Each structure stands twice: as C-alpha cells, then as structure tokens.
Tab-separated table of N, CA and C in Angstrom:
chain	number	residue	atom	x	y	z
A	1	UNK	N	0.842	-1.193	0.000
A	1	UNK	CA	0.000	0.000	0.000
A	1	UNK	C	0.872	1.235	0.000
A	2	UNK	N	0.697	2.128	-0.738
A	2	UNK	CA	1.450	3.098	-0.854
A	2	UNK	C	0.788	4.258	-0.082
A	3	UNK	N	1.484	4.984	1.296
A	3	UNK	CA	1.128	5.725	1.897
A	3	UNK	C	1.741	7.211	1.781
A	4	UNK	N	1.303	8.490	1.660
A	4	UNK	CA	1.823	9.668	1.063
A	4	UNK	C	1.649	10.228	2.514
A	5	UNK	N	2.437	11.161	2.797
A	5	UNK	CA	2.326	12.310	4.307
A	5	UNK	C	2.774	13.569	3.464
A	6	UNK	N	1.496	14.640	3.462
A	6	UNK	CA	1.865	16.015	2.948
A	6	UNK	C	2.263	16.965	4.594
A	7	UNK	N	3.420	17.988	4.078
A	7	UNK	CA	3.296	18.909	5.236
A	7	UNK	C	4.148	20.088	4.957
A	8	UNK	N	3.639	21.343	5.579
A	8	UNK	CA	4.356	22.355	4.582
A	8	UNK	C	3.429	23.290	4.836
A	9	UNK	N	2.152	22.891	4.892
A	9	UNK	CA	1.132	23.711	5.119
A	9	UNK	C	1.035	24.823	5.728
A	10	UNK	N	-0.068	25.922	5.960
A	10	UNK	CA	0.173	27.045	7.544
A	10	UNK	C	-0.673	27.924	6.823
A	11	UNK	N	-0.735	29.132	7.400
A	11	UNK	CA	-1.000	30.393	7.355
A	11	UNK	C	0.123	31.071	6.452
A	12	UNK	N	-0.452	32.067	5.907
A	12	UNK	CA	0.427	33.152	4.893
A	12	UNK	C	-0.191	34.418	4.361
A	13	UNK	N	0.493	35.085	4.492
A	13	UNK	CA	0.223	36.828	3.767
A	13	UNK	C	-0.140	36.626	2.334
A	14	UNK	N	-1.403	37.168	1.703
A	14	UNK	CA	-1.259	37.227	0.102
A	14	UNK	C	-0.069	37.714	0.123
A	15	UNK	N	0.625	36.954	-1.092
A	15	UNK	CA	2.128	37.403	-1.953
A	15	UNK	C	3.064	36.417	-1.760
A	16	UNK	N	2.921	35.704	-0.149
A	16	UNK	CA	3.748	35.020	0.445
A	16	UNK	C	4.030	33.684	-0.352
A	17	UNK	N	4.643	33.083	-0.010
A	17	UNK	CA	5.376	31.707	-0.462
A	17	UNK	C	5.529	30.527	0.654
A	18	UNK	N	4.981	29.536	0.374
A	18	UNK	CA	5.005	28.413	1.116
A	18	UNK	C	5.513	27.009	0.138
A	19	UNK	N	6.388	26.062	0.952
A	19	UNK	CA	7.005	24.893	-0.308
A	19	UNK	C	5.885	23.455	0.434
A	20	UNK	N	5.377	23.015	-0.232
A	20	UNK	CA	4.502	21.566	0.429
A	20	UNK	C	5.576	20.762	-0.005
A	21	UNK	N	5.570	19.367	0.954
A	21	UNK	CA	6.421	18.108	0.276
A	21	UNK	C	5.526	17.119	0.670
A	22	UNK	N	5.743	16.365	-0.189
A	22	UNK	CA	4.992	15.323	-0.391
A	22	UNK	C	6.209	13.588	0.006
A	23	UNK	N	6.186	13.198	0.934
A	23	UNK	CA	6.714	12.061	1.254
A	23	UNK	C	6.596	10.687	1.272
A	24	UNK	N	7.053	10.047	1.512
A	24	UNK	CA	6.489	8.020	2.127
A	24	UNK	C	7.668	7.854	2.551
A	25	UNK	N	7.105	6.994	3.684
A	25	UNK	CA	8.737	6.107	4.216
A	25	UNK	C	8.413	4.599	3.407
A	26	UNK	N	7.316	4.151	2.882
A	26	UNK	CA	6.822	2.873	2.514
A	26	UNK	C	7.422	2.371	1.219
A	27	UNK	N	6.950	3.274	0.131
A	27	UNK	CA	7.655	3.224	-1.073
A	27	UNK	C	8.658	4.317	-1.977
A	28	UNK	N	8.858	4.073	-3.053
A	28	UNK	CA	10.036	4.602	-3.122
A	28	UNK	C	8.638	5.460	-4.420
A	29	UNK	N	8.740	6.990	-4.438
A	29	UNK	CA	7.968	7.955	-4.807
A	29	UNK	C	8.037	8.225	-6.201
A	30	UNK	N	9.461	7.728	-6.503
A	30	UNK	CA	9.822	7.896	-8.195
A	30	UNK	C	9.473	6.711	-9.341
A	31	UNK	N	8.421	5.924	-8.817
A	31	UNK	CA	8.040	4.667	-9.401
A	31	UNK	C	6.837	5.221	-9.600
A	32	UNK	N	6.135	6.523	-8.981
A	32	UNK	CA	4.777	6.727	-9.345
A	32	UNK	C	4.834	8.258	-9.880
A	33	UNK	N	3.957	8.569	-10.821
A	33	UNK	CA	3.776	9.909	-11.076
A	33	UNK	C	2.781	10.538	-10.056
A	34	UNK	N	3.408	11.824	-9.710
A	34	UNK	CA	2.845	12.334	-8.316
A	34	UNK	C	2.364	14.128	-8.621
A	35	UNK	N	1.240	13.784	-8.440
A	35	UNK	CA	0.145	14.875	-8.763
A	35	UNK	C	-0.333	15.767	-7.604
A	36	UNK	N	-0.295	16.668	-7.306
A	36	UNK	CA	-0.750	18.147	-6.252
A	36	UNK	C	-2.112	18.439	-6.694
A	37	UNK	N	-3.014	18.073	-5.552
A	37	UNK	CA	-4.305	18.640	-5.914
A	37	UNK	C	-4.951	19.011	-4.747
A	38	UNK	N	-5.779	20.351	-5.080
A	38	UNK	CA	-6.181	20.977	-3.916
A	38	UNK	C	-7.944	20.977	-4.002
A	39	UNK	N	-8.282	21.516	-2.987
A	39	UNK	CA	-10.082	21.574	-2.852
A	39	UNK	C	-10.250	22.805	-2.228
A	40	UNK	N	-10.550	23.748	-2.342
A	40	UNK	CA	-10.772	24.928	-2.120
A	40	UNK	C	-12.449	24.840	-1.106
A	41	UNK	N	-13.009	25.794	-0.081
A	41	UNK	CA	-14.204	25.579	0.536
A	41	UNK	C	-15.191	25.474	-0.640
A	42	UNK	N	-15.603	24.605	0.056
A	42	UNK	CA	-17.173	24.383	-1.481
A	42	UNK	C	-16.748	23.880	-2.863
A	43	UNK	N	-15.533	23.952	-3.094
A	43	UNK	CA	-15.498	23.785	-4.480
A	43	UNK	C	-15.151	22.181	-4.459
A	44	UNK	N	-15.179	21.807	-5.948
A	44	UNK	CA	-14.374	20.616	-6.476
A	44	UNK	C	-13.092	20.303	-6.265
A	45	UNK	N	-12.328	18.939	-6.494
A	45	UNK	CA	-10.711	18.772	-6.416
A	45	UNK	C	-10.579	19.224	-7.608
A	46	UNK	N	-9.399	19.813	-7.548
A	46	UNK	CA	-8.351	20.538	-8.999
A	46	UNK	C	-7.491	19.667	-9.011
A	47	UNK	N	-6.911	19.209	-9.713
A	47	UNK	CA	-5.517	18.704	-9.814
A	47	UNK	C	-4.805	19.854	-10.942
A	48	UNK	N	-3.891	20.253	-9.887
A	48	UNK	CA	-2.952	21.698	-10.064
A	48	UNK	C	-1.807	21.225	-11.304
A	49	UNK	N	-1.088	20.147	-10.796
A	49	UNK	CA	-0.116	20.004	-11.646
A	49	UNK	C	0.871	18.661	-11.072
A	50	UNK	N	1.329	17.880	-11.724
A	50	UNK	CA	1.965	16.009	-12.103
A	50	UNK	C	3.722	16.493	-12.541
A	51	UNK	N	4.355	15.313	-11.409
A	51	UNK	CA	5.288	15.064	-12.143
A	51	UNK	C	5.034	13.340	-12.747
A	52	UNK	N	5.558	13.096	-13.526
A	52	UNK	CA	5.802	11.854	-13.729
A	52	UNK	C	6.798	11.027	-13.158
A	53	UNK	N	7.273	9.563	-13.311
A	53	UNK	CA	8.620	9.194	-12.706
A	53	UNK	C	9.690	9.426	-13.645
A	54	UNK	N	9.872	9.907	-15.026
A	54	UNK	CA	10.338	10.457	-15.619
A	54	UNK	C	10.786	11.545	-15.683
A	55	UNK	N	10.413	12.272	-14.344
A	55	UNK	CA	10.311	14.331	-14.464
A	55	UNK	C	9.904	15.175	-14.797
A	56	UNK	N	8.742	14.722	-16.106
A	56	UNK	CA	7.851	15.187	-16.692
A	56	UNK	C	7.105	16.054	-16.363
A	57	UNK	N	6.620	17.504	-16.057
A	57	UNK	CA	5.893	18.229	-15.332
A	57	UNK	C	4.838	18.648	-16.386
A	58	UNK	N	3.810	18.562	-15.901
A	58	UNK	CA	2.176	18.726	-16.413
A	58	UNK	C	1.802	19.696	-15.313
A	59	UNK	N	1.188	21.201	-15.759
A	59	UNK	CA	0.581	22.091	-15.223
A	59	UNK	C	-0.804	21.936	-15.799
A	60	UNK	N	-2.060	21.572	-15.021
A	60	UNK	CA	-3.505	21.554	-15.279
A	60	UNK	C	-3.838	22.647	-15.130
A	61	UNK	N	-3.979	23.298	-14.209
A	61	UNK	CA	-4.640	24.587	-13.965
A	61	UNK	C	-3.510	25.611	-14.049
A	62	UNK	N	-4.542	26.908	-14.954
A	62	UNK	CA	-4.050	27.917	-15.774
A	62	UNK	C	-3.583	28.865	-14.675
A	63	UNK	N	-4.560	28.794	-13.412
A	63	UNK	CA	-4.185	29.764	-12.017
A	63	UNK	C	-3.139	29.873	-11.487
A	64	UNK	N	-2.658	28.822	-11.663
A	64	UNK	CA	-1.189	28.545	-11.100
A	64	UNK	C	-0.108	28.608	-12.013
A	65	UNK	N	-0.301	28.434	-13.308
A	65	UNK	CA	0.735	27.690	-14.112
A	65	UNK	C	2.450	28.569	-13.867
A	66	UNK	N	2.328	29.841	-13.697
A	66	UNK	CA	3.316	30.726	-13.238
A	66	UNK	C	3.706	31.366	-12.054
A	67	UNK	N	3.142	29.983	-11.300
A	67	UNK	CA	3.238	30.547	-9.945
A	67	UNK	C	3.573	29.457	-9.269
A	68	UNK	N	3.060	28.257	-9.452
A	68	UNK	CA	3.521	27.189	-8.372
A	68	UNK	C	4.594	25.911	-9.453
A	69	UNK	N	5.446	25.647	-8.778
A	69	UNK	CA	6.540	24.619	-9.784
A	69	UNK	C	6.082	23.430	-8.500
A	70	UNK	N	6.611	22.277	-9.045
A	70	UNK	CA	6.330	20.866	-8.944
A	70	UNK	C	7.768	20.173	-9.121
A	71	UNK	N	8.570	19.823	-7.783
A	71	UNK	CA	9.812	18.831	-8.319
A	71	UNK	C	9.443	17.869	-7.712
A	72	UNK	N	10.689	17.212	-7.887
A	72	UNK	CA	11.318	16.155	-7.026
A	72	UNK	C	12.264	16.003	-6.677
A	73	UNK	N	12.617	14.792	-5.312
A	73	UNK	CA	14.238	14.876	-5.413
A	73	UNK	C	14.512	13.478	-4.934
A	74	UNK	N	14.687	12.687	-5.379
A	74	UNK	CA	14.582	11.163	-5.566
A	74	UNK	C	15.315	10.358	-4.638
A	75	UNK	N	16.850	11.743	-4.151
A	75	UNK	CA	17.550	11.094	-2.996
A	75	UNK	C	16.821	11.470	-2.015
A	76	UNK	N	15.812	12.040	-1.049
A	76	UNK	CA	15.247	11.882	-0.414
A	76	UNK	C	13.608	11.627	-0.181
A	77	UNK	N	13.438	10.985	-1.990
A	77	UNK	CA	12.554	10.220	-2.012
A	77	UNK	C	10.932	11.569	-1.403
A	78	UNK	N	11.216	12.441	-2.208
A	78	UNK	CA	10.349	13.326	-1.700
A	78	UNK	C	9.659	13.901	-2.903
A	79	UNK	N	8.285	14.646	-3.011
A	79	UNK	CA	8.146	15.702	-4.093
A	79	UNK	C	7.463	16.817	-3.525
A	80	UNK	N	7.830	17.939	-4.087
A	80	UNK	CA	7.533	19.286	-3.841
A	80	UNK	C	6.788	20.170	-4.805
A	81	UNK	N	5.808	20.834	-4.008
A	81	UNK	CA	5.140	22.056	-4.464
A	81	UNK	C	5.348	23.501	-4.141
A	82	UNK	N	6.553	24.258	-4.801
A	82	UNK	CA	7.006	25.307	-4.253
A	82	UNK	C	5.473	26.438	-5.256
A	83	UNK	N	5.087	27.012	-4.088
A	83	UNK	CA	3.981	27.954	-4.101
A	83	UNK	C	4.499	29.581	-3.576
A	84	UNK	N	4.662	30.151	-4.852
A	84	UNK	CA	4.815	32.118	-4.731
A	84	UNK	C	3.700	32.894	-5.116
A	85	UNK	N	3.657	33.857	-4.611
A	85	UNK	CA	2.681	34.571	-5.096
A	85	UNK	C	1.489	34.180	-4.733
A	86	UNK	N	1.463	33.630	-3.445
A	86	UNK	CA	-0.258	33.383	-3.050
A	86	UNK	C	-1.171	34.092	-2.923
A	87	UNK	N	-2.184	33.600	-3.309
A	87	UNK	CA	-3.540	34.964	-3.548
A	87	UNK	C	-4.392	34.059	-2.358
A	88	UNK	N	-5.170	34.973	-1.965
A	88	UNK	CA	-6.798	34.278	-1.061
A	88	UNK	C	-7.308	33.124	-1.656
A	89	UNK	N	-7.517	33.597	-3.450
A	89	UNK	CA	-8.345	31.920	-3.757
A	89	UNK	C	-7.827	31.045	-3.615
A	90	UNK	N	-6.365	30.878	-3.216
A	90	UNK	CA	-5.664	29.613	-3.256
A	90	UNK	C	-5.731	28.697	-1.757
A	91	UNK	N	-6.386	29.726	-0.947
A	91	UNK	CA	-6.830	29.000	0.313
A	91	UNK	C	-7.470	27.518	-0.307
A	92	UNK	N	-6.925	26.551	0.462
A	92	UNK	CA	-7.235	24.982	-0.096
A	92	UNK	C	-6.884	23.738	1.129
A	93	UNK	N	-7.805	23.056	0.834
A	93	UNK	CA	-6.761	21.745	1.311
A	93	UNK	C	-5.426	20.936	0.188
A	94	UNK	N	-4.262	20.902	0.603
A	94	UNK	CA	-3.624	20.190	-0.709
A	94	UNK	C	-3.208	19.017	-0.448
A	95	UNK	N	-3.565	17.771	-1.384
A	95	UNK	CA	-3.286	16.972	-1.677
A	95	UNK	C	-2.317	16.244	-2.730
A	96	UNK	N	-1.050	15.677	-2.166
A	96	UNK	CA	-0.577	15.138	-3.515
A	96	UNK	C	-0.970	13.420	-2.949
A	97	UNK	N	-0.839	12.830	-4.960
A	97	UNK	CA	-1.302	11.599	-5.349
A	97	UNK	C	-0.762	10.982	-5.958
A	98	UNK	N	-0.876	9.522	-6.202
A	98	UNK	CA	0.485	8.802	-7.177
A	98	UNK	C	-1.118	8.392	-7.153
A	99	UNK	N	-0.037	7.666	-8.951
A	99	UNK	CA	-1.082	6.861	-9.521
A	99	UNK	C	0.611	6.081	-10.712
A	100	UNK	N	0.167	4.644	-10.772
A	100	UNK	CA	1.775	3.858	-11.492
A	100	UNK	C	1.871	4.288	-12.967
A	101	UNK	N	0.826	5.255	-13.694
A	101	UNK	CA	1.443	5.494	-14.823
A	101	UNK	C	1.568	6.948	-15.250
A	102	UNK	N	1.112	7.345	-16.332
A	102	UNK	CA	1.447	8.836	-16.536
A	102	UNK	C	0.620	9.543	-15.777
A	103	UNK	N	0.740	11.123	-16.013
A	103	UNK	CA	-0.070	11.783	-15.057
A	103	UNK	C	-1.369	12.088	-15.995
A	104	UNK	N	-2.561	12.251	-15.238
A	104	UNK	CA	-3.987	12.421	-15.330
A	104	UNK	C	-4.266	14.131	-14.478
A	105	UNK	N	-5.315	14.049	-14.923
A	105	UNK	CA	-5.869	15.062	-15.434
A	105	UNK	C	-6.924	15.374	-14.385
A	106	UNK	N	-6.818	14.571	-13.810
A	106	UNK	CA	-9.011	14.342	-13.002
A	106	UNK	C	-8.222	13.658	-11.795
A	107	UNK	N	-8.489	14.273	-10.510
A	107	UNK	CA	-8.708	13.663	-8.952
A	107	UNK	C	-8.827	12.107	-9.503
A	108	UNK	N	-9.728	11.817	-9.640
A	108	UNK	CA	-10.402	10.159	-9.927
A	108	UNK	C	-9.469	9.429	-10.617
A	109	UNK	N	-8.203	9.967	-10.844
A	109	UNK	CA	-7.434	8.998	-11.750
A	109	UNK	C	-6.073	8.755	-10.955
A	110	UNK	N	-6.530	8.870	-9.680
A	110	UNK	CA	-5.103	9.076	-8.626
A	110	UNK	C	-5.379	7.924	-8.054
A	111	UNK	N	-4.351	7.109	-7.362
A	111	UNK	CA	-4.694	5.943	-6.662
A	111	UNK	C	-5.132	6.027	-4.981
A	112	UNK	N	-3.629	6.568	-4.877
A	112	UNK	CA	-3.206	6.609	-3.764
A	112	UNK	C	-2.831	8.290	-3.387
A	113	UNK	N	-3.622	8.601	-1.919
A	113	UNK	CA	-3.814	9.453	-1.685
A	113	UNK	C	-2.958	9.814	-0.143
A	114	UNK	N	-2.301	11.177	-0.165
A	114	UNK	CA	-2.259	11.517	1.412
A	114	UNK	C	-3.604	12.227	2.119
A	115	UNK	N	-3.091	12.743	3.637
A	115	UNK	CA	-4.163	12.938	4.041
A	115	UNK	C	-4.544	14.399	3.952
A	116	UNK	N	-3.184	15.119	3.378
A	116	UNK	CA	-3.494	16.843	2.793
A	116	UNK	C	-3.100	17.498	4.255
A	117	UNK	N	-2.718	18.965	3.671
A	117	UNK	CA	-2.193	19.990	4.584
A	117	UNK	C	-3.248	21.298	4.090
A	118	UNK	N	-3.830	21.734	5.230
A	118	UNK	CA	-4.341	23.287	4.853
A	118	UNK	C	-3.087	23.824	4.351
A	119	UNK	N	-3.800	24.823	3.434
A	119	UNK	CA	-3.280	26.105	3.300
A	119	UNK	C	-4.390	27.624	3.467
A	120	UNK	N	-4.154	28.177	4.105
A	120	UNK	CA	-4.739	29.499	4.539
A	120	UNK	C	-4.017	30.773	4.125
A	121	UNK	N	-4.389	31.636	2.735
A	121	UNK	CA	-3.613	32.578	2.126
A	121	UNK	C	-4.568	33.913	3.066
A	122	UNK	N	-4.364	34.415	3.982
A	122	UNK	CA	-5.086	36.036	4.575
A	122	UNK	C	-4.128	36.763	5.162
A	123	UNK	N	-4.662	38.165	5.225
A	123	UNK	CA	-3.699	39.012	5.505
A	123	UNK	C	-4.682	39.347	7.340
C-alpha cells in the first residue's frame, strides 16, 4: 500500500510563499507519477499540476501555471510544491497523489492518496 504524508502547510500573507512536500517512508515515490491537488471551501478537487517518474511536469490549472513549480528529489525520495505569489483563492486543502502510470488530469485517476495539509492565504 502506498502511503503519502503532505506537510508544509500554515497560514500566509497574500504574496507570500510556502514549499509543500509530499513524502512516504513505505515506497520509493519515483516509481509513481505524483500529482498536487487541492479543494478549495465548497469547491471541487483541482488537480494543479503532475510530475511523472520520468520528471515530466504537467501544469492543469491555468491559475497557477506561473506561480507554483512541482519537483522532485529522488535522494530523499520526496516531491515538492514550491507555491509564490499566493492569492486568497488559493486558500485549499492540498493533496498530492500517485497513480503507477502517466499523469492524469481528473482527482479520480489518482490511486493513492495523502491525508493533505491546509493552506490558509489572509492578511
């Protein structure tokens, strides 16, 4: 079973910058393509943006596309969502997700899920 722990999360000033990482001690993270997706109050899951196990980066949503990057770093078996320029709408829960092949497009195509970190963008 592949288990994900997001944390990174908090409070922040619009403008501010916060980095999420996405972890497992279980499996090894670069065997799955690993996707950042958030849920905003009331709204639907977004899936923001995928790396693949290849490195491949897929930006879904246009809100972000110049604002939040997506790595990895394979020696500590980790992936990251470095987030600048936060605005209010980006207040969310975030979730990253593996799923064993390329990256998708749609929440529903993720396997394996963590349990998500608020993020709270107010001044």
């Amino acid at each position: 079973q592949v288990q994900l722990v997001e944390s990174g999360g908090g409070l922040v000033q619009p403008g501010g910058s916060l980095r999420l990482s996405c972890a497992s001690s279980l499996v090894t993270l670069d065997r799955y393509s690993i996707g950042w997706i958030r849920q905003g109050p009331g709204k639907e899951r977004d899936v923001l943006s995928c790396v693949t196990s290849g490195n491949s980066v897929t930006v879904y949503t246009d809100s972000v596309k110049d604002r939040f990057t997506v790595s990895r770093d394979n020696a500590k078996n980790a992936v990251y969502l470095q987030m600048n320029s936060l605005k209010p709408e980006d207040t969310a829960v975030y979730y990253c997700a593996a799923r064993p092949d390329y990256c998708g497009s749609s929440w529903s195509m993720y396997d394996y899920w963590g349990q998500g970190t608020p993020v709270t963008v107010s001044s």
